[in-house]
Every structure is written in C-alpha cells, then in structure tokens.
PDB file of C-alpha atoms in Angstrom:
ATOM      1  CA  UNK D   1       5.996 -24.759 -54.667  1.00 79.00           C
ATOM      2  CA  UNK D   2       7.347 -26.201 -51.522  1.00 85.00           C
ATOM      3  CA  UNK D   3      10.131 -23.813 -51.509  1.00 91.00           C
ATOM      4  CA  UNK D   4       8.171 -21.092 -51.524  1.00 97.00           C
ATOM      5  CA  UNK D   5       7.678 -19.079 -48.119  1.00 97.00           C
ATOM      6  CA  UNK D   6       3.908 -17.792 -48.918  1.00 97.00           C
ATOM      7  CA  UNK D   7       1.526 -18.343 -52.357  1.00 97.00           C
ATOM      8  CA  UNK D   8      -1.595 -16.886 -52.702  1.00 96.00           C
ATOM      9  CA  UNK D   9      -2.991 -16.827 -56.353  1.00 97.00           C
ATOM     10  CA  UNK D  10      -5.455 -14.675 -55.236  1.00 96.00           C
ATOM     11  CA  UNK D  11      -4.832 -13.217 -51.610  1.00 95.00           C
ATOM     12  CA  UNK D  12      -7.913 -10.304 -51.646  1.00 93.00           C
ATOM     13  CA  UNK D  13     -10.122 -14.186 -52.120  1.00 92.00           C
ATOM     14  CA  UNK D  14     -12.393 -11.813 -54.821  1.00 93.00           C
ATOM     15  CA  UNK D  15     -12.383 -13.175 -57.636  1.00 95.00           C
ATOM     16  CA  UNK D  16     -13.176  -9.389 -59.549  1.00 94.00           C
ATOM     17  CA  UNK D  17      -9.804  -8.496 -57.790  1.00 95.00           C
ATOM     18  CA  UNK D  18      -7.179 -10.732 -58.238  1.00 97.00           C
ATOM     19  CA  UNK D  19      -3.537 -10.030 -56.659  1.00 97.00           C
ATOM     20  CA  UNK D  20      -1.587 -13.064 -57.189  1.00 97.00           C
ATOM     21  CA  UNK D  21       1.380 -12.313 -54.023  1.00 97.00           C
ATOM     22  CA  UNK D  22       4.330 -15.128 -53.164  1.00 97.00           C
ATOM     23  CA  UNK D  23       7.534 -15.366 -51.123  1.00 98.00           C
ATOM     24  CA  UNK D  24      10.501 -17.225 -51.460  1.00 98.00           C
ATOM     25  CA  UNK D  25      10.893 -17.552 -55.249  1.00 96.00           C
ATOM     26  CA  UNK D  26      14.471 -16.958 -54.976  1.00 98.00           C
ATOM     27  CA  UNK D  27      15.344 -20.172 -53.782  1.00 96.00           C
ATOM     28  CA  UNK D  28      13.753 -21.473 -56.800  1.00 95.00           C
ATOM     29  CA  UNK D  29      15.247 -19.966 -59.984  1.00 95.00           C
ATOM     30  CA  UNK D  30      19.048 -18.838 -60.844  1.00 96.00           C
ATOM     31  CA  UNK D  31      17.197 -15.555 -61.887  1.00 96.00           C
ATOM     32  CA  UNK D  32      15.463 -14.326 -59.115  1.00 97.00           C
ATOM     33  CA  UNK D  33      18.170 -15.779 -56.769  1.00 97.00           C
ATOM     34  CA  UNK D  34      20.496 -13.235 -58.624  1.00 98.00           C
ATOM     35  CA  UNK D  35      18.414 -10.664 -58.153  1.00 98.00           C
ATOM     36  CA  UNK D  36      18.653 -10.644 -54.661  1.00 98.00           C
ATOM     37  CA  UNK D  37      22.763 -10.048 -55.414  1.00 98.00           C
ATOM     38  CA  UNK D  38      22.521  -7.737 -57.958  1.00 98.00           C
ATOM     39  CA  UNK D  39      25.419  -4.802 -57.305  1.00 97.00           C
ATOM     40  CA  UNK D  40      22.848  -1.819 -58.511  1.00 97.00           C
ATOM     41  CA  UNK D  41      20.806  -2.838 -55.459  1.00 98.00           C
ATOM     42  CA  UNK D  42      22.654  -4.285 -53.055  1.00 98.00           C
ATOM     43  CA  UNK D  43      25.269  -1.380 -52.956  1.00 97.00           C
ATOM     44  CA  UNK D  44      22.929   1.758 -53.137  1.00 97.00           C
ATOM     45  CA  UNK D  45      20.929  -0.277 -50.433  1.00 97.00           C
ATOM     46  CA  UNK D  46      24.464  -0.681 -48.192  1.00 97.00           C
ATOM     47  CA  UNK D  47      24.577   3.397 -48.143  1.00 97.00           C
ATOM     48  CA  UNK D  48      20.957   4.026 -47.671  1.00 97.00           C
ATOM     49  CA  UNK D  49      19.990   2.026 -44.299  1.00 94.00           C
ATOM     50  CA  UNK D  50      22.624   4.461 -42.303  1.00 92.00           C
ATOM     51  CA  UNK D  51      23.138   7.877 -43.008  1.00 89.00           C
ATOM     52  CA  UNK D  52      26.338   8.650 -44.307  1.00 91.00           C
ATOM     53  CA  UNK D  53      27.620   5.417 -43.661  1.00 93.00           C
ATOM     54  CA  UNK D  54      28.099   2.313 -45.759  1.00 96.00           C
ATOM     55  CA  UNK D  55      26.716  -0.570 -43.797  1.00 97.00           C
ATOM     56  CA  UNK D  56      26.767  -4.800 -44.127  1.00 98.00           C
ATOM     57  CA  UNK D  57      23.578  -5.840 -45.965  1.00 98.00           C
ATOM     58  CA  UNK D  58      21.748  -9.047 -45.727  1.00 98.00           C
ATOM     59  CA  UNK D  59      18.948 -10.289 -47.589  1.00 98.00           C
ATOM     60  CA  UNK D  60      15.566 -10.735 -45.477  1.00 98.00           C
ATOM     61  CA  UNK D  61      12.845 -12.178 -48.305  1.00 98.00           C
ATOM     62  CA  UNK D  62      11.696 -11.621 -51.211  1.00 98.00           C
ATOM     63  CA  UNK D  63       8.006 -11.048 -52.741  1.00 98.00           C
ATOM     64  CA  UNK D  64       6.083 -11.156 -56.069  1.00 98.00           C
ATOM     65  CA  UNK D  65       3.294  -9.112 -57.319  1.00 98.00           C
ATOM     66  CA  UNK D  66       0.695  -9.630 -59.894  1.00 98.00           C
ATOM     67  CA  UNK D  67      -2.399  -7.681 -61.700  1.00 98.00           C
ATOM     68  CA  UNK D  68      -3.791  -9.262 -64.001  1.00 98.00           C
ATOM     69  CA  UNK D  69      -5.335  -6.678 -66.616  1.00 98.00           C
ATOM     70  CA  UNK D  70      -8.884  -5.383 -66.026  1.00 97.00           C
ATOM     71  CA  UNK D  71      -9.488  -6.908 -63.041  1.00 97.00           C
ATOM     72  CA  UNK D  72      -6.555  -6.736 -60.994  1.00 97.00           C
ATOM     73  CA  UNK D  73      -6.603  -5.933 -57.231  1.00 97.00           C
ATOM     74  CA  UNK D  74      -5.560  -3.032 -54.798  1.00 97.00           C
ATOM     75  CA  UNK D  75      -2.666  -3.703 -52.250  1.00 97.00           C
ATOM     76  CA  UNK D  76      -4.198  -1.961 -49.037  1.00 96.00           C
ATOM     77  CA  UNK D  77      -1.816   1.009 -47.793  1.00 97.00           C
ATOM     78  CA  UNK D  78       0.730  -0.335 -45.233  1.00 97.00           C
ATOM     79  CA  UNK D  79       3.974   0.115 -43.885  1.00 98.00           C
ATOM     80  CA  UNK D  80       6.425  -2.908 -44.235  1.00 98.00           C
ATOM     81  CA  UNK D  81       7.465  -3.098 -40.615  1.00 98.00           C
ATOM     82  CA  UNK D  82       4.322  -3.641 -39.187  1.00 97.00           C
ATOM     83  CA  UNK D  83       4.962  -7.294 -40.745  1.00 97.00           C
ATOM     84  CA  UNK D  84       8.260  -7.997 -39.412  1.00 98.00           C
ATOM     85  CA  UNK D  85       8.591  -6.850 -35.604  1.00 97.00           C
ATOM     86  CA  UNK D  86       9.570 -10.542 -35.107  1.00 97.00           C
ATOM     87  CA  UNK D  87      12.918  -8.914 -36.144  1.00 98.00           C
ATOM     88  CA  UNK D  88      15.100  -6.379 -33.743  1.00 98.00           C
ATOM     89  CA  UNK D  89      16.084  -3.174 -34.447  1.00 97.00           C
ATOM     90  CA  UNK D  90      14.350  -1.734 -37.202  1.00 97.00           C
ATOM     91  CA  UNK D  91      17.079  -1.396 -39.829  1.00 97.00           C
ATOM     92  CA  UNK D  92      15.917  -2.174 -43.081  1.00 98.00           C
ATOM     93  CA  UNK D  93      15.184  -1.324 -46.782  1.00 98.00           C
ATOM     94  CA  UNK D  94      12.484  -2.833 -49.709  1.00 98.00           C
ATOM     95  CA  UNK D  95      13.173  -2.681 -52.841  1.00 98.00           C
ATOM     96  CA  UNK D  96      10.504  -2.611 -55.190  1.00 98.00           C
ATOM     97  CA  UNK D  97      11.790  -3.505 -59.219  1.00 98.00           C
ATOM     98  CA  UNK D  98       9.035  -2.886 -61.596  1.00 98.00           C
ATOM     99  CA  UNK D  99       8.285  -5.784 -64.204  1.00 98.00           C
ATOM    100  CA  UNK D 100       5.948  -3.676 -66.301  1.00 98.00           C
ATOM    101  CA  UNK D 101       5.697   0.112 -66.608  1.00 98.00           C
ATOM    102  CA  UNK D 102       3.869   1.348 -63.763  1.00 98.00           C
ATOM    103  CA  UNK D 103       0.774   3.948 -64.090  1.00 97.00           C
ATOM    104  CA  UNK D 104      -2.403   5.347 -62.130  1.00 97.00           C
ATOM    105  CA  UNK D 105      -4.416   3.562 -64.759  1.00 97.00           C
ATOM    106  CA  UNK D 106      -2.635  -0.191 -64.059  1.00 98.00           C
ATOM    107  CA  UNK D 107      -2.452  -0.237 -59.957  1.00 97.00           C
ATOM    108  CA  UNK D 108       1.258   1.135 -59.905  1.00 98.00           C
ATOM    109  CA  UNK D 109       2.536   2.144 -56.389  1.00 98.00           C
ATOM    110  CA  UNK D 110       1.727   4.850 -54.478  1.00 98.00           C
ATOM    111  CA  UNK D 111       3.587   6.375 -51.515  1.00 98.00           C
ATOM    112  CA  UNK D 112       2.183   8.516 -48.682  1.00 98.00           C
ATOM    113  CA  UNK D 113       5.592  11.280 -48.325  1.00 98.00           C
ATOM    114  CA  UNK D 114       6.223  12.154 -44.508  1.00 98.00           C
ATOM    115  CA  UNK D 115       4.461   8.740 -43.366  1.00 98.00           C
ATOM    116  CA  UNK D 116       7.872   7.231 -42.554  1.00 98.00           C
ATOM    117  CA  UNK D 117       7.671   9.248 -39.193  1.00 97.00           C
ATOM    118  CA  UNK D 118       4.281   7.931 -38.043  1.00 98.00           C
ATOM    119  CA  UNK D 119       4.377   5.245 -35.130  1.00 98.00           C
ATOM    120  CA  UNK D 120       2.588   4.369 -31.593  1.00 97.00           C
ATOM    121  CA  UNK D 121       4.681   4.341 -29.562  1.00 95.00           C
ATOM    122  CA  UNK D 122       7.725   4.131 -31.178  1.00 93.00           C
ATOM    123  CA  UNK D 123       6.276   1.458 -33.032  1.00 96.00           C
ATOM    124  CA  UNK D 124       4.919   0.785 -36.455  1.00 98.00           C
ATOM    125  CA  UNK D 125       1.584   1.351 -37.279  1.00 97.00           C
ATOM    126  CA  UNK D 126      -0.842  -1.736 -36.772  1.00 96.00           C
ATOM    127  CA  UNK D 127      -1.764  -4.259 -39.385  1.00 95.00           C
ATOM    128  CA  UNK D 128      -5.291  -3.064 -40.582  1.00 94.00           C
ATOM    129  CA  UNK D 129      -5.998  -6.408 -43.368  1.00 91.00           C
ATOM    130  CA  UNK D 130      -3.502  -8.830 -43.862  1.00 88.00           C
ATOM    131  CA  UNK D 131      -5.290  -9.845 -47.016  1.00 88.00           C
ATOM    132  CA  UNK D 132      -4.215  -6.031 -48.478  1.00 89.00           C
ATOM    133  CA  UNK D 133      -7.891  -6.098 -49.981  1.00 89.00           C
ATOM    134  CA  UNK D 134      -9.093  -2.935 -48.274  1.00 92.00           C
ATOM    135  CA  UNK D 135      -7.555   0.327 -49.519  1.00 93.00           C
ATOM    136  CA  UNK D 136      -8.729   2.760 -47.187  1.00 92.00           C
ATOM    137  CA  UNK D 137      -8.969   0.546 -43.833  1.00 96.00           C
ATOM    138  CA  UNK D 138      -5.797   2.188 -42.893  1.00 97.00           C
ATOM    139  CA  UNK D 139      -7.936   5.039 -42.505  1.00 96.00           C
ATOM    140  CA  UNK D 140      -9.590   3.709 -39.242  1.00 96.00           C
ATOM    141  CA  UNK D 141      -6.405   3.999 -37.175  1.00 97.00           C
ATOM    142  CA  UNK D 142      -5.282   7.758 -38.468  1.00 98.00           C
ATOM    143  CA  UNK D 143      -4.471  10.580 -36.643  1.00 97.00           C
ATOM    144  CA  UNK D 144      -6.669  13.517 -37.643  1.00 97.00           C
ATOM    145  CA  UNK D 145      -3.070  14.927 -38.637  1.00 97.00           C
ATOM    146  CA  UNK D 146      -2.186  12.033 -40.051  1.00 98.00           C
ATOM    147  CA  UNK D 147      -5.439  12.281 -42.572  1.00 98.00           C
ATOM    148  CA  UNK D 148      -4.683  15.890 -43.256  1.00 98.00           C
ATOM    149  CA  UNK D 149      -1.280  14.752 -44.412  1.00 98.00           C
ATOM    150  CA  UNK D 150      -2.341  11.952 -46.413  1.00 98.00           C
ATOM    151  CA  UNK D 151      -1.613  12.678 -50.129  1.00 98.00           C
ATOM    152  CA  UNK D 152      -0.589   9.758 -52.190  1.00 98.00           C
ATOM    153  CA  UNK D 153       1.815   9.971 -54.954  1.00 98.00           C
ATOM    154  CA  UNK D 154       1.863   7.522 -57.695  1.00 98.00           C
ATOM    155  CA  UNK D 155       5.924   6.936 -58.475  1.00 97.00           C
ATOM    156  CA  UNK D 156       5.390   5.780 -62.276  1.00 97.00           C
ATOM    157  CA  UNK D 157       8.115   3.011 -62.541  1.00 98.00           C
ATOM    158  CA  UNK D 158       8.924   2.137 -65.790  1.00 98.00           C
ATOM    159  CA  UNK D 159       9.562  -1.638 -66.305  1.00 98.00           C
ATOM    160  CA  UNK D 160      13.263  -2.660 -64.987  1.00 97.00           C
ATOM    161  CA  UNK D 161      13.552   0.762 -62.770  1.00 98.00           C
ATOM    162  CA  UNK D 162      13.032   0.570 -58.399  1.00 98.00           C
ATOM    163  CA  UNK D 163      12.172   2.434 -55.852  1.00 98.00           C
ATOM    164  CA  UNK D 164      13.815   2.042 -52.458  1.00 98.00           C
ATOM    165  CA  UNK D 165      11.797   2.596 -49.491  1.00 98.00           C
ATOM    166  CA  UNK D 166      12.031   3.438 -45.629  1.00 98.00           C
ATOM    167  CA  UNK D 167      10.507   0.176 -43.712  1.00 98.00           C
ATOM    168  CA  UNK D 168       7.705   2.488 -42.110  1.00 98.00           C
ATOM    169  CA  UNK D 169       7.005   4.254 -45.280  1.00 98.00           C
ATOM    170  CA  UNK D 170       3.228   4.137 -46.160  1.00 98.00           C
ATOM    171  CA  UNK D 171       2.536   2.469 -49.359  1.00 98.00           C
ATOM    172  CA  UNK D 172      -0.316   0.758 -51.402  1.00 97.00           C
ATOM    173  CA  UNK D 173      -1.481   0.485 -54.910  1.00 97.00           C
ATOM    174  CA  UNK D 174      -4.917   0.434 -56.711  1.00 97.00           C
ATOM    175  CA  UNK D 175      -6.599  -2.140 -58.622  1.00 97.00           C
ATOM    176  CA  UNK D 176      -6.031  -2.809 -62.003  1.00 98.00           C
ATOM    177  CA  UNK D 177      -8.437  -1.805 -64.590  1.00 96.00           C
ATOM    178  CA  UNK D 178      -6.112  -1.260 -67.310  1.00 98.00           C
ATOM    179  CA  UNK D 179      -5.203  -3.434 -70.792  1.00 97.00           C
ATOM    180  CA  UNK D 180      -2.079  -4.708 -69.373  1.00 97.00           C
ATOM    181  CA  UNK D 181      -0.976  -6.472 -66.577  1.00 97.00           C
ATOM    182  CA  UNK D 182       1.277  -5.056 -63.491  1.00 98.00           C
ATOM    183  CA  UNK D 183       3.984  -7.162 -62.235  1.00 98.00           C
ATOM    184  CA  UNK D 184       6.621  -6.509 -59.773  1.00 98.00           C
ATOM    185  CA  UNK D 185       9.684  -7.815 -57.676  1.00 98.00           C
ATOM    186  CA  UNK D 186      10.085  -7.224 -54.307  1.00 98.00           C
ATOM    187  CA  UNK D 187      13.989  -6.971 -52.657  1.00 98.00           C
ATOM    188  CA  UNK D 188      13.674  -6.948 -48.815  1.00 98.00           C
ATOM    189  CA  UNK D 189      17.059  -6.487 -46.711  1.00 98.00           C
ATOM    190  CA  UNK D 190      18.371  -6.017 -43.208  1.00 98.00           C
ATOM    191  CA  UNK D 191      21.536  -4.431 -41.863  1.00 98.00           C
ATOM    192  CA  UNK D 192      23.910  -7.095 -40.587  1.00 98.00           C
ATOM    193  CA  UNK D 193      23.452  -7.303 -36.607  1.00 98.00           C
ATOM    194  CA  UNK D 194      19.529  -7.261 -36.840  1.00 98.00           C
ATOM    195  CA  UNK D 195      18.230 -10.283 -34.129  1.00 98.00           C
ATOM    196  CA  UNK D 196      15.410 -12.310 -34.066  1.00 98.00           C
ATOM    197  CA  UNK D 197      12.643 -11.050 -31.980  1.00 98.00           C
ATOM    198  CA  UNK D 198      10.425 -14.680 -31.548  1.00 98.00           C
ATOM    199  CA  UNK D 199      10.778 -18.172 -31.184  1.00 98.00           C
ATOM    200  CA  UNK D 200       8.350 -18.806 -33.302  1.00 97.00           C
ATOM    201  CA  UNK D 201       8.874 -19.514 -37.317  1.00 98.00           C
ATOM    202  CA  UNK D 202      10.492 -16.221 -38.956  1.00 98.00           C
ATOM    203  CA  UNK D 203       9.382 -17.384 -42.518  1.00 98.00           C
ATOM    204  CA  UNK D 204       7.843 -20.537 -43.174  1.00 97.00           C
ATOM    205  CA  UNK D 205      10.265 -23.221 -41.736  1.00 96.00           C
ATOM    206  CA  UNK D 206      13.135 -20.847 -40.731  1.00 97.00           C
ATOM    207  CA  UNK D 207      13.768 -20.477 -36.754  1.00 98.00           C
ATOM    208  CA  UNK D 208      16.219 -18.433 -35.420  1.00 98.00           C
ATOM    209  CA  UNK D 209      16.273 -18.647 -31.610  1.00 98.00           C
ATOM    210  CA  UNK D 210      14.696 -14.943 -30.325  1.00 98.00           C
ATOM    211  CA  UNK D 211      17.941 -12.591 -29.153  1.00 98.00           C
ATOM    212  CA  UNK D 212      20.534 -14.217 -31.458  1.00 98.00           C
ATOM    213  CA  UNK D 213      21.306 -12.764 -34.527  1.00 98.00           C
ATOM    214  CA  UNK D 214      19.545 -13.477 -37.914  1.00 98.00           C
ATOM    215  CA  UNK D 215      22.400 -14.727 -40.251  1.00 98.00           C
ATOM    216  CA  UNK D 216      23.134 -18.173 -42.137  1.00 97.00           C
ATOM    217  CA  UNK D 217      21.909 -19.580 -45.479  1.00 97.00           C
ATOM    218  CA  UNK D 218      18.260 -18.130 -45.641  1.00 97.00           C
ATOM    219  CA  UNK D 219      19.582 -14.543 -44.417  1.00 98.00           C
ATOM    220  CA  UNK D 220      22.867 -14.459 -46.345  1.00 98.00           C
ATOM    221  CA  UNK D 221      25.238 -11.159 -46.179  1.00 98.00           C
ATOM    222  CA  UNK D 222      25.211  -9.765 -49.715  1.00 98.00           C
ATOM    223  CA  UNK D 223      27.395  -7.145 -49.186  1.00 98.00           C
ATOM    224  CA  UNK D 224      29.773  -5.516 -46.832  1.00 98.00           C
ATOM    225  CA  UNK D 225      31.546  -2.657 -47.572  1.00 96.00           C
ATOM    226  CA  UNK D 226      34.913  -4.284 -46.796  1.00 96.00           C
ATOM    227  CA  UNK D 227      34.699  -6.134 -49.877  1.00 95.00           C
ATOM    228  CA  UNK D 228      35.486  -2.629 -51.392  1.00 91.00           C
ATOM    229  CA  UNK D 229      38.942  -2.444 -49.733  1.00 81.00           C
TER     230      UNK D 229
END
C-alpha cells in the first residue's frame, strides 16, 4: 500500500455511502501498469489532446473506483483540472475504462455536455468537496446560465468500453443502489511539454521543481507519434 499515491476505502467517511477511490496502483501490478500503455488508449488519446494533430503523450496518474452494491456512494460533479493546476498548460485527457456495465440504476457516469467551456477566469472551476460526497454542492458556485444548461447525461459504459474526456468537462456519478457493484479504471495523461506549476509534492512523494518540465520515471512518455515513422 506504500506505493500507492492516495487510498481511501471509504472517502465520502459515510458508512451508507461507500466509494472506495485510490491512486497509484499501477506501480503495483503488471496489469494495471499495462494499462496505462495500452495502444487503444494511448494512440486515440495522442490525436485527441490537439486538434488535428497527433501529439507526444505521457502518463499523469492513475485512479480506481468502487460501489459496492446497494449502498454505494455518489462522486460529486467536478471537473478534473480543478485538481491538478499544480501542472502548466492545461493539456490533458482522462480516460475512464469501465470494469462493470455502467447504468442510472448502479452510479454509472454522468457528463454535463457544453461544461468543458465553463471557467473563472480562464481558470477551472473551484473545488466544491474534495471528499466527492456532495452531488449538488457544485451547484453553489453556478452561473444562473450555467444551471439552465445543466443537463446530465448518463454515458452507459458497458464493462471493458471508455470514455475520453476534456480535463474541464463536468462529471459525477450517483450512488449505488443497485444488485451489483460499479467498478472503474481511471487513465489520466498529459501532452509532452506540460511543467510543473509548485514546489510542493505533485503526487505523494514525487517533486518536480515548479517551471521545469514534468517527465522521468513517474511521468513516462507512452507514446509519440514518431514511433509511427
């Protein structure tokens, strides 16, 4: 468990609403270190952080999910880069793998379409509960256009299908109260050329001087286009 970046067995801390959420598992198994390599993600991730342009990719971190049936918790809606402005520019991409088919009924994920253009500022919207156990806190920081627009859309994964996703992107999921459980895999990547933005730890143990640019064993380059020539 030491290798792990983040574990919470139960990070809403209700016990009627358990979301069991880590970081860092792929530096523990062969499998979910593979994952992070896998060609159907890596390369459809490449073309999608630029448009019409093939870019390097590196990996960033990685994330687990986990509902346990009937009681399972919500994920509060957020967008990704609110949680990782310690990095400079915003150029990346989540991938989120489905371990179980996804429904309304079992707290599959939900998107919010158009919120990829809401900001302050130019920047991402602020963190409303780091714990993700409030659904509709997100609410309190809305524009009144903003509320008008928000219509969620459940994307129905089936298990071993993903969903890639713009890093400001509004997304949550609701609680479980299903039969089965809801599991998922979480892919997060950079373009190559993305700098740290702190001194200060960038994942649990992992410094990279702020200005210089994020690269070396925890941040490898999984692809790069010129591989292709």
């Amino acid at each position: 468990m030491d290798m792990l970046y983040e574990y919470h067995s139960n990070q809403s801390g209700d016990a009627n609403n358990v979301l069991m959420h880590c970081l860092g598992h792929w530096r523990m198994t062969k499998l979910f270190h593979d994952l992070a390599f896998l060609p159907q993600v890596i390369v459809p991730g490449s073309q999608l952080l630029v448009q019409n342009k093939m870019v390097p990719l590196r990996f960033w971190h990685d994330q687990l999910f986990a509902k346990p049936a009937k009681h399972g918790g919500v994920v509060a809606w957020h967008q990704d880069f609110s949680y990782w402005t310690r990095t400079t520019p915003m150029m990346h991409l989540t991938v989120h793998i489905a371990l179980d088919d996804q429904t309304e009924e079992n707290g599959g994920l939900y998107y919010i379409p158009g919120s990829h253009r809401w900001t302050r500022n130019g920047k991402p919207l602020p963190v409303t509960d780091f714990n993700f156990a409030d659904m509709e806190s997100i609410q309190t920081i809305l524009t009144e256009e903003e509320k008008q627009q928000f219509k969620p859309v459940c994307g129905k994964l089936r298990k071993g299908h993903a969903s890639f996703h713009h890093p400001l992107a509004v997304h949550g999921s609701y609680g479980n109260r299903s039969e089965v459980p809801r599991r998922a895999a979480v892919l997060n990547y950079f373009g190559d050329g993305v700098k740290s933005s702190t001194n200060e730890d960038l994942l649990k143990g992992i410094k990279i001087p702020e200005g210089e640019k994020m690269e070396g064993q925890f941040f490898p380059l999984v692809f790069d286009p010129a591989w292709m020539s």
